[in-house]
GROMACS .gro file of C-alpha atoms in nm:
model
  366
    1UNK     CA    1  -3.145   2.780  -5.216
    2UNK     CA    2  -2.951   3.062  -5.051
    3UNK     CA    3  -3.002   2.909  -4.707
    4UNK     CA    4  -2.867   2.574  -4.831
    5UNK     CA    5  -2.547   2.742  -4.957
    6UNK     CA    6  -2.507   2.931  -4.628
    7UNK     CA    7  -2.538   2.604  -4.429
    8UNK     CA    8  -2.280   2.434  -4.652
    9UNK     CA    9  -2.037   2.724  -4.616
   10UNK     CA   10  -2.081   2.719  -4.239
   11UNK     CA   11  -1.995   2.349  -4.220
   12UNK     CA   12  -1.685   2.397  -4.436
   13UNK     CA   13  -1.571   2.687  -4.218
   14UNK     CA   14  -1.610   2.481  -3.899
   15UNK     CA   15  -1.414   2.191  -4.053
   16UNK     CA   16  -1.127   2.417  -4.166
   17UNK     CA   17  -1.113   2.588  -3.824
   18UNK     CA   18  -1.093   2.252  -3.643
   19UNK     CA   19  -0.816   2.121  -3.869
   20UNK     CA   20  -0.617   2.442  -3.830
   21UNK     CA   21  -0.645   2.423  -3.453
   22UNK     CA   22  -0.527   2.060  -3.448
   23UNK     CA   23  -0.237   2.143  -3.680
   24UNK     CA   24  -0.115   2.439  -3.473
   25UNK     CA   25  -0.139   2.264  -3.135
   26UNK     CA   26  -0.135   1.886  -3.186
   27UNK     CA   27   0.040   1.794  -2.861
   28UNK     CA   28  -0.132   2.016  -2.609
   29UNK     CA   29  -0.249   1.801  -2.315
   30UNK     CA   30  -0.613   1.766  -2.237
   31UNK     CA   31  -0.732   1.931  -1.918
   32UNK     CA   32  -0.685   1.713  -1.607
   33UNK     CA   33  -0.999   1.597  -1.439
   34UNK     CA   34  -0.910   1.699  -1.085
   35UNK     CA   35  -1.234   1.565  -0.950
   36UNK     CA   36  -1.124   1.205  -1.006
   37UNK     CA   37  -1.185   1.015  -0.680
   38UNK     CA   38  -0.840   0.849  -0.679
   39UNK     CA   39  -0.648   1.177  -0.713
   40UNK     CA   40  -0.553   1.414  -0.436
   41UNK     CA   41  -0.340   1.726  -0.486
   42UNK     CA   42  -0.115   1.863  -0.216
   43UNK     CA   43   0.089   2.168  -0.323
   44UNK     CA   44   0.116   2.042  -0.678
   45UNK     CA   45   0.180   1.675  -0.587
   46UNK     CA   46  -0.087   1.417  -0.658
   47UNK     CA   47  -0.109   1.075  -0.500
   48UNK     CA   48  -0.355   0.797  -0.440
   49UNK     CA   49  -0.502   0.757  -0.092
   50UNK     CA   50  -0.417   0.412   0.047
   51UNK     CA   51  -0.639   0.173   0.240
   52UNK     CA   52  -0.632  -0.183   0.363
   53UNK     CA   53  -0.793  -0.291   0.035
   54UNK     CA   54  -0.525  -0.425  -0.204
   55UNK     CA   55  -0.447  -0.157  -0.459
   56UNK     CA   56  -0.174  -0.077  -0.701
   57UNK     CA   57   0.118   0.058  -0.504
   58UNK     CA   58   0.306   0.382  -0.553
   59UNK     CA   59   0.667   0.302  -0.628
   60UNK     CA   60   0.789   0.565  -0.873
   61UNK     CA   61   0.619   0.805  -1.108
   62UNK     CA   62   0.646   1.140  -1.276
   63UNK     CA   63   0.323   1.320  -1.200
   64UNK     CA   64   0.365   1.616  -1.431
   65UNK     CA   65   0.036   1.743  -1.574
   66UNK     CA   66  -0.025   1.458  -1.813
   67UNK     CA   67  -0.397   1.414  -1.788
   68UNK     CA   68  -0.354   1.051  -1.679
   69UNK     CA   69  -0.568   0.914  -1.400
   70UNK     CA   70  -0.347   0.611  -1.342
   71UNK     CA   71  -0.144   0.701  -1.035
   72UNK     CA   72   0.035   0.369  -0.999
   73UNK     CA   73   0.361   0.560  -0.942
   74UNK     CA   74   0.543   0.280  -1.119
   75UNK     CA   75   0.837   0.265  -1.353
   76UNK     CA   76   0.708   0.322  -1.708
   77UNK     CA   77   0.787  -0.025  -1.836
   78UNK     CA   78   0.699  -0.007  -2.203
   79UNK     CA   79   0.774  -0.295  -2.439
   80UNK     CA   80   1.082  -0.118  -2.581
   81UNK     CA   81   1.238  -0.026  -2.248
   82UNK     CA   82   1.554  -0.190  -2.121
   83UNK     CA   83   1.470  -0.428  -1.837
   84UNK     CA   84   1.767  -0.316  -1.629
   85UNK     CA   85   1.638   0.041  -1.604
   86UNK     CA   86   1.287  -0.075  -1.514
   87UNK     CA   87   1.383  -0.296  -1.221
   88UNK     CA   88   1.260  -0.203  -0.875
   89UNK     CA   89   1.538  -0.307  -0.632
   90UNK     CA   90   1.451  -0.535  -0.342
   91UNK     CA   91   1.697  -0.596  -0.058
   92UNK     CA   92   1.652  -0.849   0.224
   93UNK     CA   93   1.848  -0.823   0.552
   94UNK     CA   94   1.868  -1.036   0.864
   95UNK     CA   95   1.976  -0.801   1.144
   96UNK     CA   96   1.894  -0.962   1.478
   97UNK     CA   97   1.705  -1.240   1.655
   98UNK     CA   98   1.405  -1.029   1.761
   99UNK     CA   99   1.233  -0.699   1.668
  100UNK     CA  100   0.974  -0.520   1.881
  101UNK     CA  101   0.710  -0.446   1.619
  102UNK     CA  102   0.475  -0.265   1.857
  103UNK     CA  103   0.727   0.000   1.958
  104UNK     CA  104   0.839   0.045   1.596
  105UNK     CA  105   0.479   0.091   1.479
  106UNK     CA  106   0.416   0.344   1.756
  107UNK     CA  107   0.723   0.543   1.652
  108UNK     CA  108   0.631   0.536   1.281
  109UNK     CA  109   0.254   0.543   1.306
  110UNK     CA  110   0.203   0.765   1.001
  111UNK     CA  111   0.404   0.524   0.784
  112UNK     CA  112   0.227   0.200   0.880
  113UNK     CA  113   0.033   0.035   0.597
  114UNK     CA  114  -0.292  -0.115   0.734
  115UNK     CA  115  -0.276  -0.497   0.738
  116UNK     CA  116  -0.491  -0.716   0.516
  117UNK     CA  117  -0.446  -1.039   0.714
  118UNK     CA  118  -0.448  -1.156   1.074
  119UNK     CA  119  -0.074  -1.225   1.082
  120UNK     CA  120   0.102  -1.032   1.359
  121UNK     CA  121   0.464  -1.131   1.302
  122UNK     CA  122   0.537  -0.850   1.052
  123UNK     CA  123   0.451  -0.492   0.966
  124UNK     CA  124   0.474  -0.287   0.646
  125UNK     CA  125   0.603   0.072   0.647
  126UNK     CA  126   0.570   0.314   0.355
  127UNK     CA  127   0.782   0.628   0.317
  128UNK     CA  128   0.713   0.909   0.071
  129UNK     CA  129   0.991   1.107  -0.092
  130UNK     CA  130   0.873   1.428  -0.256
  131UNK     CA  131   1.098   1.572  -0.526
  132UNK     CA  132   1.058   1.847  -0.782
  133UNK     CA  133   1.182   1.899  -1.133
  134UNK     CA  134   1.221   2.230  -1.317
  135UNK     CA  135   1.221   2.236  -1.695
  136UNK     CA  136   1.167   2.482  -1.979
  137UNK     CA  137   0.800   2.396  -1.981
  138UNK     CA  138   0.747   2.467  -1.612
  139UNK     CA  139   0.775   2.299  -1.274
  140UNK     CA  140   0.663   1.943  -1.211
  141UNK     CA  141   0.701   1.693  -0.932
  142UNK     CA  142   0.702   1.323  -0.863
  143UNK     CA  143   0.634   1.110  -0.560
  144UNK     CA  144   0.874   0.825  -0.488
  145UNK     CA  145   0.763   0.561  -0.238
  146UNK     CA  146   0.984   0.327  -0.041
  147UNK     CA  147   0.845   0.021   0.133
  148UNK     CA  148   0.995  -0.173   0.422
  149UNK     CA  149   0.853  -0.506   0.544
  150UNK     CA  150   0.983  -0.582   0.895
  151UNK     CA  151   0.947  -0.924   1.061
  152UNK     CA  152   0.943  -0.999   1.432
  153UNK     CA  153   1.208  -1.274   1.397
  154UNK     CA  154   1.472  -1.028   1.270
  155UNK     CA  155   1.437  -0.980   0.894
  156UNK     CA  156   1.375  -0.655   0.706
  157UNK     CA  157   1.295  -0.640   0.332
  158UNK     CA  158   1.340  -0.304   0.155
  159UNK     CA  159   1.163  -0.212  -0.169
  160UNK     CA  160   1.272   0.067  -0.407
  161UNK     CA  161   1.558   0.178  -0.178
  162UNK     CA  162   1.901   0.237  -0.329
  163UNK     CA  163   2.226   0.126  -0.168
  164UNK     CA  164   2.319   0.472  -0.041
  165UNK     CA  165   1.981   0.502   0.137
  166UNK     CA  166   1.979   0.160   0.306
  167UNK     CA  167   2.148   0.253   0.634
  168UNK     CA  168   1.902   0.536   0.700
  169UNK     CA  169   1.609   0.296   0.682
  170UNK     CA  170   1.778   0.011   0.868
  171UNK     CA  171   1.850   0.249   1.154
  172UNK     CA  172   1.474   0.280   1.204
  173UNK     CA  173   1.466  -0.096   1.266
  174UNK     CA  174   1.780  -0.117   1.480
  175UNK     CA  175   1.627   0.108   1.746
  176UNK     CA  176   1.378  -0.170   1.825
  177UNK     CA  177   1.596  -0.480   1.801
  178UNK     CA  178   1.738  -0.726   2.051
  179UNK     CA  179   2.012  -0.980   1.985
  180UNK     CA  180   2.168  -0.759   1.718
  181UNK     CA  181   2.411  -0.954   1.499
  182UNK     CA  182   2.769  -0.842   1.459
  183UNK     CA  183   2.743  -0.903   1.085
  184UNK     CA  184   2.403  -0.894   0.916
  185UNK     CA  185   2.316  -1.112   0.619
  186UNK     CA  186   2.194  -0.966   0.288
  187UNK     CA  187   2.025  -1.081  -0.033
  188UNK     CA  188   1.926  -0.886  -0.347
  189UNK     CA  189   1.626  -0.928  -0.574
  190UNK     CA  190   1.426  -0.713  -0.818
  191UNK     CA  191   1.074  -0.659  -0.948
  192UNK     CA  192   0.959  -0.546  -1.291
  193UNK     CA  193   0.602  -0.426  -1.342
  194UNK     CA  194   0.453  -0.472  -1.690
  195UNK     CA  195   0.080  -0.389  -1.709
  196UNK     CA  196   0.061  -0.540  -2.060
  197UNK     CA  197   0.189  -0.880  -1.943
  198UNK     CA  198  -0.044  -1.159  -2.057
  199UNK     CA  199  -0.008  -1.351  -1.729
  200UNK     CA  200  -0.016  -1.228  -1.369
  201UNK     CA  201   0.356  -1.301  -1.324
  202UNK     CA  202   0.663  -1.426  -1.499
  203UNK     CA  203   0.991  -1.544  -1.351
  204UNK     CA  204   1.338  -1.422  -1.442
  205UNK     CA  205   1.700  -1.445  -1.332
  206UNK     CA  206   1.704  -1.285  -0.985
  207UNK     CA  207   1.389  -1.087  -1.062
  208UNK     CA  208   1.015  -1.137  -1.107
  209UNK     CA  209   0.787  -0.968  -1.360
  210UNK     CA  210   0.441  -0.875  -1.232
  211UNK     CA  211   0.140  -0.752  -1.421
  212UNK     CA  212   0.039  -0.541  -1.122
  213UNK     CA  213   0.248  -0.458  -0.815
  214UNK     CA  214   0.023  -0.388  -0.518
  215UNK     CA  215   0.051  -0.390  -0.139
  216UNK     CA  216  -0.028  -0.761  -0.106
  217UNK     CA  217   0.234  -0.847  -0.370
  218UNK     CA  218   0.488  -0.661  -0.158
  219UNK     CA  219   0.375  -0.855   0.149
  220UNK     CA  220   0.406  -1.190  -0.030
  221UNK     CA  221   0.748  -1.116  -0.181
  222UNK     CA  222   0.871  -0.973   0.149
  223UNK     CA  223   0.756  -1.279   0.345
  224UNK     CA  224   0.943  -1.527   0.124
  225UNK     CA  225   1.261  -1.317   0.106
  226UNK     CA  226   1.250  -1.256   0.482
  227UNK     CA  227   1.217  -1.627   0.552
  228UNK     CA  228   1.491  -1.711   0.304
  229UNK     CA  229   1.749  -1.473   0.454
  230UNK     CA  230   1.658  -1.590   0.807
  231UNK     CA  231   1.700  -1.950   0.696
  232UNK     CA  232   2.049  -1.860   0.572
  233UNK     CA  233   2.138  -1.744   0.923
  234UNK     CA  234   2.006  -2.058   1.095
  235UNK     CA  235   2.178  -2.282   0.842
  236UNK     CA  236   2.509  -2.105   0.918
  237UNK     CA  237   2.451  -2.163   1.291
  238UNK     CA  238   2.391  -2.534   1.237
  239UNK     CA  239   2.691  -2.553   1.002
  240UNK     CA  240   2.902  -2.418   1.289
  241UNK     CA  241   2.775  -2.694   1.519
  242UNK     CA  242   2.838  -2.960   1.253
  243UNK     CA  243   3.195  -2.835   1.213
  244UNK     CA  244   3.247  -2.842   1.590
  245UNK     CA  245   3.128  -3.201   1.618
  246UNK     CA  246   3.338  -3.298   1.317
  247UNK     CA  247   3.644  -3.165   1.500
  248UNK     CA  248   3.549  -3.364   1.812
  249UNK     CA  249   3.510  -3.681   1.605
  250UNK     CA  250   3.848  -3.630   1.437
  251UNK     CA  251   4.012  -3.581   1.777
  252UNK     CA  252   3.843  -3.896   1.911
  253UNK     CA  253   3.970  -4.085   1.609
  254UNK     CA  254   4.327  -3.989   1.699
  255UNK     CA  255   4.322  -4.005   2.079
  256UNK     CA  256   4.034  -4.238   2.158
  257UNK     CA  257   3.877  -3.987   2.398
  258UNK     CA  258   3.739  -3.634   2.411
  259UNK     CA  259   3.763  -3.344   2.654
  260UNK     CA  260   3.422  -3.175   2.617
  261UNK     CA  261   3.249  -3.111   2.948
  262UNK     CA  262   2.888  -3.180   3.031
  263UNK     CA  263   2.805  -2.807   3.047
  264UNK     CA  264   2.938  -2.742   2.696
  265UNK     CA  265   2.743  -3.037   2.562
  266UNK     CA  266   2.421  -2.915   2.720
  267UNK     CA  267   2.479  -2.572   2.563
  268UNK     CA  268   2.504  -2.736   2.221
  269UNK     CA  269   2.184  -2.930   2.289
  270UNK     CA  270   2.004  -2.605   2.375
  271UNK     CA  271   2.142  -2.428   2.068
  272UNK     CA  272   2.032  -2.705   1.831
  273UNK     CA  273   1.682  -2.722   1.979
  274UNK     CA  274   1.636  -2.343   1.979
  275UNK     CA  275   1.746  -2.315   1.614
  276UNK     CA  276   1.495  -2.576   1.506
  277UNK     CA  277   1.218  -2.416   1.713
  278UNK     CA  278   1.295  -2.068   1.575
  279UNK     CA  279   1.281  -2.186   1.213
  280UNK     CA  280   0.948  -2.364   1.259
  281UNK     CA  281   0.772  -2.138   1.509
  282UNK     CA  282   0.915  -1.784   1.485
  283UNK     CA  283   1.000  -1.776   1.114
  284UNK     CA  284   0.684  -1.975   1.037
  285UNK     CA  285   0.846  -2.160   0.751
  286UNK     CA  286   0.552  -2.396   0.704
  287UNK     CA  287   0.267  -2.159   0.784
  288UNK     CA  288   0.047  -2.098   0.482
  289UNK     CA  289   0.017  -1.733   0.382
  290UNK     CA  290  -0.336  -1.604   0.438
  291UNK     CA  291  -0.301  -1.364   0.143
  292UNK     CA  292  -0.193  -1.648  -0.087
  293UNK     CA  293  -0.477  -1.863   0.043
  294UNK     CA  294  -0.734  -1.594  -0.050
  295UNK     CA  295  -0.620  -1.522  -0.406
  296UNK     CA  296  -0.468  -1.759  -0.663
  297UNK     CA  297  -0.263  -1.473  -0.812
  298UNK     CA  298  -0.071  -1.427  -0.488
  299UNK     CA  299  -0.051  -1.803  -0.435
  300UNK     CA  300   0.128  -1.830  -0.770
  301UNK     CA  301   0.382  -1.566  -0.668
  302UNK     CA  302   0.425  -1.730  -0.327
  303UNK     CA  303   0.486  -2.080  -0.464
  304UNK     CA  304   0.716  -1.953  -0.738
  305UNK     CA  305   0.940  -1.764  -0.497
  306UNK     CA  306   0.956  -2.053  -0.248
  307UNK     CA  307   1.061  -2.277  -0.536
  308UNK     CA  308   1.304  -2.016  -0.669
  309UNK     CA  309   1.473  -1.984  -0.327
  310UNK     CA  310   1.453  -2.362  -0.264
  311UNK     CA  311   1.302  -2.302   0.079
  312UNK     CA  312   1.182  -2.659   0.131
  313UNK     CA  313   1.507  -2.813   0.005
  314UNK     CA  314   1.717  -2.587   0.227
  315UNK     CA  315   1.506  -2.671   0.530
  316UNK     CA  316   1.548  -3.041   0.442
  317UNK     CA  317   1.924  -2.992   0.441
  318UNK     CA  318   1.902  -2.805   0.774
  319UNK     CA  319   1.693  -3.083   0.926
  320UNK     CA  320   1.945  -3.345   0.807
  321UNK     CA  321   2.234  -3.154   0.965
  322UNK     CA  322   2.038  -3.117   1.290
  323UNK     CA  323   1.983  -3.494   1.294
  324UNK     CA  324   2.359  -3.540   1.255
  325UNK     CA  325   2.413  -3.302   1.547
  326UNK     CA  326   2.147  -3.483   1.750
  327UNK     CA  327   2.311  -3.820   1.683
  328UNK     CA  328   2.648  -3.688   1.799
  329UNK     CA  329   2.492  -3.531   2.108
  330UNK     CA  330   2.329  -3.861   2.208
  331UNK     CA  331   2.658  -4.044   2.157
  332UNK     CA  332   2.858  -3.795   2.362
  333UNK     CA  333   2.591  -3.792   2.633
  334UNK     CA  334   2.627  -4.170   2.664
  335UNK     CA  335   3.005  -4.136   2.685
  336UNK     CA  336   2.977  -3.871   2.959
  337UNK     CA  337   2.717  -4.081   3.140
  338UNK     CA  338   2.948  -4.383   3.125
  339UNK     CA  339   3.226  -4.165   3.264
  340UNK     CA  340   3.008  -4.066   3.556
  341UNK     CA  341   2.907  -4.428   3.612
  342UNK     CA  342   3.271  -4.534   3.612
  343UNK     CA  343   3.352  -4.258   3.860
  344UNK     CA  344   3.069  -4.363   4.089
  345UNK     CA  345   3.182  -4.725   4.070
  346UNK     CA  346   3.534  -4.628   4.168
  347UNK     CA  347   3.398  -4.420   4.455
  348UNK     CA  348   3.197  -4.717   4.579
  349UNK     CA  349   3.499  -4.945   4.550
  350UNK     CA  350   3.707  -4.693   4.742
  351UNK     CA  351   3.446  -4.664   5.020
  352UNK     CA  352   3.411  -5.042   5.046
  353UNK     CA  353   3.788  -5.072   5.064
  354UNK     CA  354   3.799  -4.818   5.348
  355UNK     CA  355   3.523  -5.004   5.529
  356UNK     CA  356   3.707  -5.334   5.491
  357UNK     CA  357   4.030  -5.182   5.616
  358UNK     CA  358   3.851  -5.043   5.923
  359UNK     CA  359   3.687  -5.377   5.989
  360UNK     CA  360   4.019  -5.561   5.962
  361UNK     CA  361   4.183  -5.306   6.190
  362UNK     CA  362   3.912  -5.350   6.454
  363UNK     CA  363   3.948  -5.729   6.439
  364UNK     CA  364   4.324  -5.707   6.478
  365UNK     CA  365   4.294  -5.462   6.769
  366UNK     CA  366   4.027  -5.673   6.937
   0.00000   0.00000   0.00000
C-alpha cells in the first residue's frame, strides 16, 4: 500500500514539474538539429547547397536560430501578409545584340548555376549577399540571393534585385557585350511564393503566384521575359522601317517619283531579313522549352506567361509589318530596275544614233 502511494506521489510531482517548466519558458526554441543534410553553417550563416537538380531557391530569409529545417530563403508569405510586401521583383532588360556567355561564365565561375537542360543560349548566375542583424536577444544573420538570367541574344533578367542595385549587376553583363544599344529597353514583373497555394501557380496583375519557386521556375520565367523584351526591340526596329516606307509612299503620292538609291534599298532589305532571322533563330521564339517539356508544372507557367505577354500575337503583328515592308521593297526594286532599263535603252539609242551619224558622214565624204 505504501509503495502504491509513493508511485502516485512521484507521478504527480513529475506532472507538476513539467507544467511549471512549460509555464516559465513557453517560447524557448527547440534545439536546432545541425546534422540535417540540407543545412550548412559558415560563421553563423546557414544555407542550402545547390545542385543541378531542381530545388527550392534561396531568395530571402531570416536564418536566426529558429529550429526550422526549411531553408527556402523566401519571403514569409503567410495568408495575412500584404501581397505588396511579399513580391519578389523581376526586371527584364535588353542591352545589346549579342553577349559572349563563355567569357562571362569564366569571369563569374563561382556564381554559375549548373544547367538542367541542353540549351546553350543562356546562363544563370546566383549572387549571395550576407547581412547581419543585432538585437536585444543576440546576433543573427540572413542570406539574400540575387539571380540573373543572361541570354546570348542580348537580354538579361534580374530576380530579387532592387532599383539601386541594378547598375552594379548590369555592368557584369556589359563587359561581355557587342552591339551595345544607346538606350536599353526595360520591363518589370514580380513573383509571390505561397507554399500553401492549392495549385502550382496562379496569375495576377503584373505578377505570378507560385507554390514553390525553384531554379527551373526562374529559368522558365526568365526565358519568357527575355524573349518578350527582345521582341519589343525588334518590333521597334520594324516600326521604324514601316514609318520610313510610309514617308516614301507619301512623297511618291505628291511628286510621282522617289529619290531612294539602290544602296539604301538594299540596306533596308538586309535589315528586314536580319530582324526576322534574329527573332526566329537567335531569340528562339518558337523553340519549345526543354524544362517545360519535362514537367507539366513548368509547362503551365511557360504557357501562362507567353499568353500573358501575348508573345504569339506580337510576333504575328511583327510578321504582318515585315510583309508590308517586303511588299514595298519589291515595288521599289521594280521601280529602280525599270529606271536602269530605261537608262540602258537611252544609252543604246544614243550609241545607235552615233553609229548612224558616223555612217552618214562616211557616205557623204565618200
